[in-house]
mmCIF file of C-alpha atoms in Angstrom:
data_model
loop_
_atom_site.group_PDB
_atom_site.id
_atom_site.type_symbol
_atom_site.label_atom_id
_atom_site.label_comp_id
_atom_site.label_asym_id
_atom_site.label_seq_id
_atom_site.Cartn_x
_atom_site.Cartn_y
_atom_site.Cartn_z
ATOM 1 C CA UNK A 1 108.330 209.351 -21.336
ATOM 2 C CA UNK A 2 108.074 205.547 -21.503
ATOM 3 C CA UNK A 3 109.649 204.739 -18.096
ATOM 4 C CA UNK A 4 109.504 201.023 -18.631
ATOM 5 C CA UNK A 5 111.655 201.183 -21.732
ATOM 6 C CA UNK A 6 113.839 203.879 -20.127
ATOM 7 C CA UNK A 7 114.685 201.463 -17.186
ATOM 8 C CA UNK A 8 115.147 198.435 -19.482
ATOM 9 C CA UNK A 9 117.565 200.314 -21.621
ATOM 10 C CA UNK A 10 119.439 201.729 -18.647
ATOM 11 C CA UNK A 11 119.768 198.372 -17.087
ATOM 12 C CA UNK A 12 120.756 196.674 -20.350
ATOM 13 C CA UNK A 13 123.479 199.410 -20.890
ATOM 14 C CA UNK A 14 124.725 198.898 -17.332
ATOM 15 C CA UNK A 15 124.976 195.170 -17.742
ATOM 16 C CA UNK A 16 126.574 195.418 -21.181
ATOM 17 C CA UNK A 17 129.077 198.034 -20.081
ATOM 18 C CA UNK A 18 129.776 196.063 -16.849
ATOM 19 C CA UNK A 19 130.410 192.765 -18.715
ATOM 20 C CA UNK A 20 132.412 194.588 -21.362
ATOM 21 C CA UNK A 21 134.729 196.405 -18.988
ATOM 22 C CA UNK A 22 135.255 193.064 -17.059
ATOM 23 C CA UNK A 23 136.678 191.468 -20.234
ATOM 24 C CA UNK A 24 138.223 194.519 -21.895
ATOM 25 C CA UNK A 25 135.741 194.194 -24.801
ATOM 26 C CA UNK A 26 133.889 197.435 -24.389
ATOM 27 C CA UNK A 27 130.092 197.289 -24.142
ATOM 28 C CA UNK A 28 129.133 197.561 -27.799
ATOM 29 C CA UNK A 29 129.274 193.803 -28.567
ATOM 30 C CA UNK A 30 126.604 193.133 -25.943
ATOM 31 C CA UNK A 31 124.628 196.381 -26.262
ATOM 32 C CA UNK A 32 123.318 196.060 -29.862
ATOM 33 C CA UNK A 33 122.125 192.463 -29.573
ATOM 34 C CA UNK A 34 120.370 193.150 -26.245
ATOM 35 C CA UNK A 35 118.658 196.265 -27.679
ATOM 36 C CA UNK A 36 117.500 194.649 -30.836
ATOM 37 C CA UNK A 37 116.711 191.066 -29.677
ATOM 38 C CA UNK A 38 115.127 191.758 -26.264
ATOM 39 C CA UNK A 39 113.896 195.351 -26.288
ATOM 40 C CA UNK A 40 112.886 195.566 -29.966
ATOM 41 C CA UNK A 41 114.936 198.647 -30.923
ATOM 42 C CA UNK A 42 115.569 199.113 -34.652
ATOM 43 C CA UNK A 43 119.161 197.868 -35.389
ATOM 44 C CA UNK A 44 120.319 201.160 -36.926
ATOM 45 C CA UNK A 45 119.083 203.216 -33.955
ATOM 46 C CA UNK A 46 120.742 200.581 -31.684
ATOM 47 C CA UNK A 47 124.010 201.008 -33.560
ATOM 48 C CA UNK A 48 123.847 204.775 -33.200
ATOM 49 C CA UNK A 49 123.113 204.586 -29.488
ATOM 50 C CA UNK A 50 125.893 202.059 -29.100
ATOM 51 C CA UNK A 51 128.406 204.468 -30.661
ATOM 52 C CA UNK A 52 127.515 207.022 -28.096
ATOM 53 C CA UNK A 53 127.965 204.384 -25.345
ATOM 54 C CA UNK A 54 131.404 203.539 -26.734
ATOM 55 C CA UNK A 55 132.432 207.244 -26.727
ATOM 56 C CA UNK A 56 131.125 207.593 -23.025
ATOM 57 C CA UNK A 57 132.904 204.442 -21.959
ATOM 58 C CA UNK A 58 136.141 205.503 -23.687
ATOM 59 C CA UNK A 59 136.081 209.007 -22.069
ATOM 60 C CA UNK A 60 135.609 207.466 -18.564
ATOM 61 C CA UNK A 61 137.978 204.603 -19.048
ATOM 62 C CA UNK A 62 140.839 206.241 -20.903
ATOM 63 C CA UNK A 63 141.378 208.885 -18.184
ATOM 64 C CA UNK A 64 142.293 205.968 -15.809
ATOM 65 C CA UNK A 65 144.506 204.308 -18.443
ATOM 66 C CA UNK A 66 146.238 207.660 -19.244
ATOM 67 C CA UNK A 67 146.962 208.234 -15.575
ATOM 68 C CA UNK A 68 148.401 204.643 -15.218
ATOM 69 C CA UNK A 69 150.690 205.218 -18.308
ATOM 70 C CA UNK A 70 149.079 202.304 -20.157
ATOM 71 C CA UNK A 71 148.002 204.545 -23.180
ATOM 72 C CA UNK A 72 150.595 205.074 -25.835
ATOM 73 C CA UNK A 73 149.364 208.353 -27.373
ATOM 74 C CA UNK A 74 151.922 208.482 -30.172
ATOM 75 C CA UNK A 75 150.966 204.969 -31.422
ATOM 76 C CA UNK A 76 147.265 205.640 -30.857
ATOM 77 C CA UNK A 77 147.191 208.800 -32.850
ATOM 78 C CA UNK A 78 149.284 207.323 -35.694
ATOM 79 C CA UNK A 79 147.008 204.299 -36.059
ATOM 80 C CA UNK A 80 143.870 206.480 -35.583
ATOM 81 C CA UNK A 81 144.622 208.457 -38.807
ATOM 82 C CA UNK A 82 143.573 205.384 -40.798
ATOM 83 C CA UNK A 83 141.075 203.862 -38.265
ATOM 84 C CA UNK A 84 138.889 207.036 -38.205
ATOM 85 C CA UNK A 85 138.693 207.064 -41.996
ATOM 86 C CA UNK A 86 137.666 203.364 -41.916
ATOM 87 C CA UNK A 87 134.905 204.156 -39.348
ATOM 88 C CA UNK A 88 133.600 207.043 -41.443
ATOM 89 C CA UNK A 89 133.359 204.682 -44.496
ATOM 90 C CA UNK A 90 131.845 201.915 -42.350
ATOM 91 C CA UNK A 91 129.131 204.165 -40.914
ATOM 92 C CA UNK A 92 128.288 205.579 -44.309
ATOM 93 C CA UNK A 93 127.864 201.972 -45.565
ATOM 94 C CA UNK A 94 125.763 200.996 -42.466
ATOM 95 C CA UNK A 95 123.115 203.715 -42.961
ATOM 96 C CA UNK A 96 122.714 202.624 -46.553
ATOM 97 C CA UNK A 97 122.413 198.826 -46.178
ATOM 98 C CA UNK A 98 119.465 196.700 -45.091
ATOM 99 C CA UNK A 99 119.182 196.269 -41.331
ATOM 100 C CA UNK A 100 119.139 192.447 -41.797
ATOM 101 C CA UNK A 101 122.558 192.582 -43.364
ATOM 102 C CA UNK A 102 123.872 194.497 -40.377
ATOM 103 C CA UNK A 103 122.357 191.868 -38.085
ATOM 104 C CA UNK A 104 124.189 188.985 -39.940
ATOM 105 C CA UNK A 105 127.551 190.829 -39.949
ATOM 106 C CA UNK A 106 127.013 191.610 -36.220
ATOM 107 C CA UNK A 107 126.265 187.962 -35.536
ATOM 108 C CA UNK A 108 129.418 186.843 -37.249
ATOM 109 C CA UNK A 109 131.525 189.350 -35.294
ATOM 110 C CA UNK A 110 129.932 188.122 -31.965
ATOM 111 C CA UNK A 111 130.819 184.515 -32.869
ATOM 112 C CA UNK A 112 134.446 185.637 -33.748
ATOM 113 C CA UNK A 113 134.582 187.501 -30.366
ATOM 114 C CA UNK A 114 133.390 184.315 -28.498
ATOM 115 C CA UNK A 115 136.024 182.200 -30.185
ATOM 116 C CA UNK A 116 138.895 184.766 -29.729
ATOM 117 C CA UNK A 117 138.074 185.096 -26.038
ATOM 118 C CA UNK A 118 138.515 181.386 -25.475
ATOM 119 C CA UNK A 119 141.701 181.296 -27.567
ATOM 120 C CA UNK A 120 143.091 184.454 -26.048
ATOM 121 C CA UNK A 121 146.860 184.196 -25.687
ATOM 122 C CA UNK A 122 149.581 186.506 -24.504
ATOM 123 C CA UNK A 123 152.305 187.030 -27.048
ATOM 124 C CA UNK A 124 155.931 186.963 -25.837
ATOM 125 C CA UNK A 125 157.165 190.576 -25.738
ATOM 126 C CA UNK A 126 160.643 191.261 -27.108
ATOM 127 C CA UNK A 127 163.383 192.889 -25.071
ATOM 128 C CA UNK A 128 163.065 196.627 -25.349
ATOM 129 C CA UNK A 129 166.332 197.442 -23.682
ATOM 130 C CA UNK A 130 168.400 200.568 -24.623
ATOM 131 C CA UNK A 131 169.775 198.904 -27.773
ATOM 132 C CA UNK A 132 166.444 198.099 -29.360
ATOM 133 C CA UNK A 133 165.819 200.191 -32.481
ATOM 134 C CA UNK A 134 162.897 202.533 -32.251
ATOM 135 C CA UNK A 135 163.161 204.808 -35.375
ATOM 136 C CA UNK A 136 159.502 206.025 -35.084
ATOM 137 C CA UNK A 137 159.841 206.849 -31.403
ATOM 138 C CA UNK A 138 156.761 204.687 -30.637
ATOM 139 C CA UNK A 139 158.278 202.883 -27.673
ATOM 140 C CA UNK A 140 156.374 203.104 -24.361
ATOM 141 C CA UNK A 141 156.730 202.229 -20.721
ATOM 142 C CA UNK A 142 154.559 201.946 -17.696
ATOM 143 C CA UNK A 143 154.665 200.718 -14.180
ATOM 144 C CA UNK A 144 152.892 197.433 -13.814
ATOM 145 C CA UNK A 145 150.813 197.610 -10.556
ATOM 146 C CA UNK A 146 150.799 193.846 -10.259
ATOM 147 C CA UNK A 147 154.615 193.395 -10.262
ATOM 148 C CA UNK A 148 155.644 196.919 -9.293
ATOM 149 C CA UNK A 149 158.103 196.805 -12.169
ATOM 150 C CA UNK A 150 158.580 199.139 -15.098
ATOM 151 C CA UNK A 151 157.614 197.568 -18.400
ATOM 152 C CA UNK A 152 159.283 198.841 -21.624
ATOM 153 C CA UNK A 153 158.235 197.870 -25.129
ATOM 154 C CA UNK A 154 158.703 198.948 -28.799
ATOM 155 C CA UNK A 155 155.770 198.149 -31.148
ATOM 156 C CA UNK A 156 156.656 195.944 -34.072
ATOM 157 C CA UNK A 157 155.044 195.359 -37.494
ATOM 158 C CA UNK A 158 153.483 198.861 -37.426
ATOM 159 C CA UNK A 159 152.334 199.011 -41.047
ATOM 160 C CA UNK A 160 150.562 195.584 -40.641
ATOM 161 C CA UNK A 161 148.966 196.801 -37.484
ATOM 162 C CA UNK A 162 147.632 200.017 -39.180
ATOM 163 C CA UNK A 163 146.115 197.851 -41.929
ATOM 164 C CA UNK A 164 144.265 195.671 -39.508
ATOM 165 C CA UNK A 165 143.191 198.744 -37.457
ATOM 166 C CA UNK A 166 141.665 200.284 -40.598
ATOM 167 C CA UNK A 167 139.573 197.120 -40.934
ATOM 168 C CA UNK A 168 138.534 197.368 -37.273
ATOM 169 C CA UNK A 169 137.516 200.991 -37.961
ATOM 170 C CA UNK A 170 135.259 199.915 -40.817
ATOM 171 C CA UNK A 171 133.559 197.273 -38.577
ATOM 172 C CA UNK A 172 133.343 199.854 -35.862
ATOM 173 C CA UNK A 173 131.592 202.326 -38.116
ATOM 174 C CA UNK A 174 129.171 199.639 -39.418
ATOM 175 C CA UNK A 175 128.276 198.063 -36.057
ATOM 176 C CA UNK A 176 128.745 200.756 -33.524
ATOM 177 C CA UNK A 177 131.170 198.655 -31.554
ATOM 178 C CA UNK A 178 134.591 199.930 -30.351
ATOM 179 C CA UNK A 179 136.651 197.385 -32.230
ATOM 180 C CA UNK A 180 138.701 196.530 -29.111
ATOM 181 C CA UNK A 181 137.925 192.860 -29.542
ATOM 182 C CA UNK A 182 140.045 192.989 -32.827
ATOM 183 C CA UNK A 183 142.608 195.662 -31.839
ATOM 184 C CA UNK A 184 143.751 194.402 -28.462
ATOM 185 C CA UNK A 185 144.659 190.794 -29.556
ATOM 186 C CA UNK A 186 146.151 192.170 -32.795
ATOM 187 C CA UNK A 187 148.407 194.702 -30.938
ATOM 188 C CA UNK A 188 149.497 191.985 -28.491
ATOM 189 C CA UNK A 189 150.105 189.108 -30.903
ATOM 190 C CA UNK A 190 151.482 190.889 -34.021
ATOM 191 C CA UNK A 191 152.836 194.224 -32.671
ATOM 192 C CA UNK A 192 154.296 192.745 -29.514
ATOM 193 C CA UNK A 193 152.646 195.314 -27.273
ATOM 194 C CA UNK A 194 151.883 194.206 -23.657
ATOM 195 C CA UNK A 195 148.248 193.543 -23.046
ATOM 196 C CA UNK A 196 147.749 196.411 -20.614
ATOM 197 C CA UNK A 197 149.282 198.891 -23.009
ATOM 198 C CA UNK A 198 147.258 197.399 -25.910
ATOM 199 C CA UNK A 199 143.986 197.671 -23.885
ATOM 200 C CA UNK A 200 144.864 201.235 -22.702
ATOM 201 C CA UNK A 201 145.755 202.477 -26.147
ATOM 202 C CA UNK A 202 142.695 200.748 -27.757
ATOM 203 C CA UNK A 203 140.372 202.250 -25.067
ATOM 204 C CA UNK A 204 141.621 205.703 -26.057
ATOM 205 C CA UNK A 205 141.358 205.026 -29.835
ATOM 206 C CA UNK A 206 137.771 203.616 -29.756
ATOM 207 C CA UNK A 207 136.467 206.936 -28.391
ATOM 208 C CA UNK A 208 137.901 208.836 -31.380
ATOM 209 C CA UNK A 209 136.738 206.165 -33.897
ATOM 210 C CA UNK A 210 133.210 206.232 -32.552
ATOM 211 C CA UNK A 211 132.987 210.051 -33.026
ATOM 212 C CA UNK A 212 133.064 209.478 -36.714
ATOM 213 C CA UNK A 213 130.369 206.769 -36.405
ATOM 214 C CA UNK A 214 128.101 208.843 -34.095
ATOM 215 C CA UNK A 215 128.149 211.915 -36.386
ATOM 216 C CA UNK A 216 127.176 209.875 -39.426
ATOM 217 C CA UNK A 217 124.286 208.336 -37.555
ATOM 218 C CA UNK A 218 123.296 211.745 -36.184
ATOM 219 C CA UNK A 219 123.227 213.187 -39.742
ATOM 220 C CA UNK A 220 120.965 210.244 -40.772
ATOM 221 C CA UNK A 221 118.519 210.984 -37.832
ATOM 222 C CA UNK A 222 119.426 207.749 -36.081
ATOM 223 C CA UNK A 223 120.462 209.236 -32.721
ATOM 224 C CA UNK A 224 117.288 209.017 -30.684
ATOM 225 C CA UNK A 225 117.535 210.862 -27.279
ATOM 226 C CA UNK A 226 114.828 208.517 -25.796
ATOM 227 C CA UNK A 227 117.264 205.649 -26.446
ATOM 228 C CA UNK A 228 120.599 207.467 -26.002
ATOM 229 C CA UNK A 229 119.868 209.011 -22.602
ATOM 230 C CA UNK A 230 119.145 205.809 -20.655
ATOM 231 C CA UNK A 231 122.101 204.193 -22.482
ATOM 232 C CA UNK A 232 124.497 206.949 -21.272
ATOM 233 C CA UNK A 233 123.198 206.658 -17.719
ATOM 234 C CA UNK A 234 123.579 202.874 -17.771
ATOM 235 C CA UNK A 235 127.165 203.087 -19.201
ATOM 236 C CA UNK A 236 128.175 205.552 -16.462
ATOM 237 C CA UNK A 237 126.981 203.222 -13.688
ATOM 238 C CA UNK A 238 128.036 199.952 -15.402
ATOM 239 C CA UNK A 239 131.542 200.908 -16.227
ATOM 240 C CA UNK A 240 132.184 201.892 -12.650
ATOM 241 C CA UNK A 241 130.718 198.695 -11.330
ATOM 242 C CA UNK A 242 132.562 196.551 -13.868
ATOM 243 C CA UNK A 243 135.986 197.905 -12.962
ATOM 244 C CA UNK A 244 135.144 197.351 -9.285
ATOM 245 C CA UNK A 245 133.929 193.744 -9.824
ATOM 246 C CA UNK A 246 136.907 192.855 -12.067
ATOM 247 C CA UNK A 247 139.192 193.077 -9.015
ATOM 248 C CA UNK A 248 136.920 190.617 -7.056
ATOM 249 C CA UNK A 249 135.895 188.003 -9.675
ATOM 250 C CA UNK A 250 137.863 185.220 -11.326
ATOM 251 C CA UNK A 251 138.046 186.162 -15.091
ATOM 252 C CA UNK A 252 138.781 182.620 -16.265
ATOM 253 C CA UNK A 253 135.385 181.327 -15.026
ATOM 254 C CA UNK A 254 133.572 184.389 -16.496
ATOM 255 C CA UNK A 255 135.143 183.709 -19.915
ATOM 256 C CA UNK A 256 133.304 180.349 -20.214
ATOM 257 C CA UNK A 257 129.961 182.064 -19.251
ATOM 258 C CA UNK A 258 130.534 184.891 -21.771
ATOM 259 C CA UNK A 259 131.526 182.458 -24.499
ATOM 260 C CA UNK A 260 128.078 180.850 -24.106
ATOM 261 C CA UNK A 261 126.334 184.273 -23.987
ATOM 262 C CA UNK A 262 128.219 185.732 -26.984
ATOM 263 C CA UNK A 263 127.583 182.488 -29.067
ATOM 264 C CA UNK A 264 123.894 182.534 -28.214
ATOM 265 C CA UNK A 265 123.570 186.318 -29.056
ATOM 266 C CA UNK A 266 125.611 185.832 -32.281
ATOM 267 C CA UNK A 267 123.454 182.956 -33.521
ATOM 268 C CA UNK A 268 120.334 184.799 -32.486
ATOM 269 C CA UNK A 269 121.226 187.861 -34.501
ATOM 270 C CA UNK A 270 121.924 185.755 -37.609
ATOM 271 C CA UNK A 271 118.756 183.661 -37.310
ATOM 272 C CA UNK A 272 116.679 186.757 -36.500
ATOM 273 C CA UNK A 273 117.787 188.292 -39.823
ATOM 274 C CA UNK A 274 116.234 185.303 -41.560
ATOM 275 C CA UNK A 275 113.082 185.549 -39.534
ATOM 276 C CA UNK A 276 113.828 182.645 -37.115
ATOM 277 C CA UNK A 277 113.654 183.367 -33.390
ATOM 278 C CA UNK A 278 115.809 181.496 -30.883
ATOM 279 C CA UNK A 279 114.183 183.228 -27.986
ATOM 280 C CA UNK A 280 111.395 180.606 -27.559
ATOM 281 C CA UNK B 1 160.874 193.409 -22.481
ATOM 282 C CA UNK B 2 162.988 195.074 -19.967
ATOM 283 C CA UNK B 3 161.901 195.016 -16.375
ATOM 284 C CA UNK B 4 163.508 197.177 -13.756
ATOM 285 C CA UNK B 5 162.513 198.302 -10.261
ATOM 286 C CA UNK B 6 161.494 201.913 -10.347
ATOM 287 C CA UNK B 7 159.151 204.385 -8.701
ATOM 288 C CA UNK B 8 155.841 205.381 -10.294
ATOM 289 C CA UNK B 9 156.560 207.369 -13.431
ATOM 290 C CA UNK B 10 155.088 210.899 -13.553
ATOM 291 C CA UNK B 11 152.383 211.359 -16.113
ATOM 292 C CA UNK B 12 153.905 213.151 -19.096
ATOM 293 C CA UNK B 13 152.576 216.651 -20.121
ATOM 294 C CA UNK B 14 150.760 215.301 -23.321
ATOM 295 C CA UNK B 15 148.895 212.647 -21.294
ATOM 296 C CA UNK B 16 148.140 215.181 -18.568
ATOM 297 C CA UNK B 17 146.487 217.468 -21.133
ATOM 298 C CA UNK B 18 144.455 214.584 -22.465
ATOM 299 C CA UNK B 19 143.238 213.565 -18.957
ATOM 300 C CA UNK B 20 142.305 217.149 -18.012
ATOM 301 C CA UNK B 21 140.230 217.702 -21.142
ATOM 302 C CA UNK B 22 138.503 214.222 -20.967
ATOM 303 C CA UNK B 23 137.606 214.780 -17.302
ATOM 304 C CA UNK B 24 136.110 218.262 -17.966
ATOM 305 C CA UNK B 25 134.259 217.010 -21.038
ATOM 306 C CA UNK B 26 132.638 214.184 -19.089
ATOM 307 C CA UNK B 27 131.788 216.449 -16.143
ATOM 308 C CA UNK B 28 130.107 219.074 -18.527
ATOM 309 C CA UNK B 29 128.189 216.358 -20.387
ATOM 310 C CA UNK B 30 127.013 214.675 -17.118
ATOM 311 C CA UNK B 31 125.877 218.027 -15.689
ATOM 312 C CA UNK B 32 123.940 218.907 -18.799
ATOM 313 C CA UNK B 33 122.367 215.493 -18.812
ATOM 314 C CA UNK B 34 121.290 215.877 -15.169
ATOM 315 C CA UNK B 35 119.754 219.273 -15.797
ATOM 316 C CA UNK B 36 117.912 217.945 -18.832
ATOM 317 C CA UNK B 37 116.468 214.972 -16.915
ATOM 318 C CA UNK B 38 115.386 217.209 -13.977
ATOM 319 C CA UNK B 39 113.556 219.567 -16.360
ATOM 320 C CA UNK B 40 112.095 216.604 -18.296
ATOM 321 C CA UNK B 41 110.696 215.097 -15.027
ATOM 322 C CA UNK B 42 109.613 218.485 -13.498
ATOM 323 C CA UNK B 43 107.800 219.695 -16.685
ATOM 324 C CA UNK B 44 106.722 216.126 -17.800
ATOM 325 C CA UNK B 45 108.445 216.618 -21.134
ATOM 326 C CA UNK B 46 109.036 213.348 -22.932
ATOM 327 C CA UNK B 47 112.460 212.549 -24.375
ATOM 328 C CA UNK B 48 112.599 213.296 -28.035
ATOM 329 C CA UNK B 49 112.558 210.616 -30.752
ATOM 330 C CA UNK B 50 114.815 212.745 -32.941
ATOM 331 C CA UNK B 51 117.944 214.796 -32.140
ATOM 332 C CA UNK B 52 117.530 218.201 -33.770
ATOM 333 C CA UNK B 53 120.043 220.406 -35.618
ATOM 334 C CA UNK B 54 122.603 222.252 -33.557
ATOM 335 C CA UNK B 55 120.630 225.427 -33.934
ATOM 336 C CA UNK B 56 117.460 223.780 -32.646
ATOM 337 C CA UNK B 57 119.359 222.447 -29.725
ATOM 338 C CA UNK B 58 120.654 225.955 -28.760
ATOM 339 C CA UNK B 59 117.256 227.473 -29.229
ATOM 340 C CA UNK B 60 115.651 224.771 -26.921
ATOM 341 C CA UNK B 61 118.333 225.362 -24.325
ATOM 342 C CA UNK B 62 117.720 229.092 -24.334
ATOM 343 C CA UNK B 63 113.934 228.394 -23.829
ATOM 344 C CA UNK B 64 114.870 226.006 -20.945
ATOM 345 C CA UNK B 65 113.492 222.940 -22.666
ATOM 346 C CA UNK B 66 114.746 219.467 -21.593
ATOM 347 C CA UNK B 67 115.461 218.542 -25.259
ATOM 348 C CA UNK B 68 117.996 221.421 -25.510
ATOM 349 C CA UNK B 69 120.101 220.388 -22.423
ATOM 350 C CA UNK B 70 119.942 216.658 -23.332
ATOM 351 C CA UNK B 71 120.942 217.507 -26.968
ATOM 352 C CA UNK B 72 123.912 219.542 -25.546
ATOM 353 C CA UNK B 73 124.855 216.634 -23.208
ATOM 354 C CA UNK B 74 125.013 214.320 -26.224
ATOM 355 C CA UNK B 75 126.929 216.851 -28.296
ATOM 356 C CA UNK B 76 129.416 217.454 -25.342
ATOM 357 C CA UNK B 77 130.213 213.721 -25.087
ATOM 358 C CA UNK B 78 130.653 213.394 -28.826
ATOM 359 C CA UNK B 79 132.847 216.556 -28.895
ATOM 360 C CA UNK B 80 134.981 215.548 -25.902
ATOM 361 C CA UNK B 81 137.284 213.164 -27.908
ATOM 362 C CA UNK B 82 137.673 215.976 -30.541
ATOM 363 C CA UNK B 83 138.608 218.487 -27.769
ATOM 364 C CA UNK B 84 141.091 215.952 -26.390
ATOM 365 C CA UNK B 85 142.653 215.526 -29.805
ATOM 366 C CA UNK B 86 142.968 219.348 -30.016
ATOM 367 C CA UNK B 87 144.691 219.591 -26.651
ATOM 368 C CA UNK B 88 147.001 216.672 -27.439
ATOM 369 C CA UNK B 89 147.962 218.317 -30.776
ATOM 370 C CA UNK B 90 148.869 221.566 -28.895
ATOM 371 C CA UNK B 91 150.768 219.565 -26.231
ATOM 372 C CA UNK B 92 152.849 217.690 -28.869
ATOM 373 C CA UNK B 93 153.787 220.905 -30.607
ATOM 374 C CA UNK B 94 154.673 222.532 -27.248
ATOM 375 C CA UNK B 95 156.926 219.501 -26.553
ATOM 376 C CA UNK B 96 158.521 220.186 -30.005
ATOM 377 C CA UNK B 97 157.260 216.828 -31.298
ATOM 378 C CA UNK B 98 156.198 217.944 -34.833
ATOM 379 C CA UNK B 99 155.954 214.458 -36.282
ATOM 380 C CA UNK B 100 153.268 213.290 -33.754
ATOM 381 C CA UNK B 101 151.762 216.777 -33.641
ATOM 382 C CA UNK B 102 151.185 216.362 -37.388
ATOM 383 C CA UNK B 103 149.551 212.886 -37.058
ATOM 384 C CA UNK B 104 147.294 214.203 -34.262
ATOM 385 C CA UNK B 105 146.400 217.264 -36.386
ATOM 386 C CA UNK B 106 145.387 214.841 -39.194
ATOM 387 C CA UNK B 107 143.160 212.856 -36.809
ATOM 388 C CA UNK B 108 141.627 216.221 -35.704
ATOM 389 C CA UNK B 109 141.016 217.130 -39.296
ATOM 390 C CA UNK B 110 139.186 213.836 -39.990
ATOM 391 C CA UNK B 111 137.100 214.180 -36.856
ATOM 392 C CA UNK B 112 136.200 217.790 -37.672
ATOM 393 C CA UNK B 113 135.340 216.782 -41.224
ATOM 394 C CA UNK B 114 132.968 214.095 -40.044
ATOM 395 C CA UNK B 115 131.312 216.428 -37.590
ATOM 396 C CA UNK B 116 130.944 219.179 -40.195
ATOM 397 C CA UNK B 117 129.642 216.884 -42.894
ATOM 398 C CA UNK B 118 126.992 215.668 -40.556
ATOM 399 C CA UNK B 119 125.660 219.235 -40.433
ATOM 400 C CA UNK B 120 125.293 219.446 -44.238
#
């Protein structure tokens, strides 16, 4: 066993998962660039390992969100019908295309993530009182621990949300990321779902989506235990530490740091695909 | 958005079923991973560069090889969301919610299809 690489991967996964859980992005957006740019892992093997890390993170995180009532299982399952198909198609494309193409797409997604984090807004949520129509019985409610008040909501624009979610599924399948960076703002801004419910529902969905991704990469021989095992150990440690640190640190300051990190990683992935290294 | 003072709402039976299955799936995967790593270190068996077929994984496990337990740990974590979907399907039908039982069954079918096609 190459213990140096094992420790490097475990630490990278812990850091990626910790950063991801602090910002509600999941660890995938950090995991693949760190593995490919700094540890020299093949991009397709990195995407396969990242899919396993997303499943692990989702299994750990969604139990907490379900207990808190943040996860809307009806909405999640309805949207997942089309998202999982998207992920399967995306993963099938990913194993067939050139690794440099994947790197460029990943770089673009990282740059989008950086910009969307800075522009992150909270949509005004409509009144979901007893009179509000909910023909699909998709409405949810939870007790907000910050205000000790019950929050009720009814998702709007569901067909549009499902269409965007299928696109997030394709990207998730291609890149091994959870897709939370697309789904959470979309649910909040266009479907008028409170951020905590959007994050809880997305956290549950990404685990299901990444199963489709992981199995396609397994079939293609791209799940390498020597890479996946340290990643799983790192995710287990990092996600616990991340949720602990989130309560102590000021998120607004971190967003600026992560904007710089995501932009650097995104540009590095794109330039690397063309044989230009930004790592000095 | 309606806000009203209330006590902590009880977790509903469907969510409870999902939490229970996810918790057990994680525990089983973590235990198998720990056993695999202990065997790997004790017997100085390197971690594999390729995850074998399910038959090979079972065979390795029966022969107490690290690769078998680690393969099972990876399989367990991949199959946990599938098991959660199965228990949520059952819970929806038990609640008499056929519409969302049906949606969940469709998700389960897609996941099972993707798992089965990876074995072909």
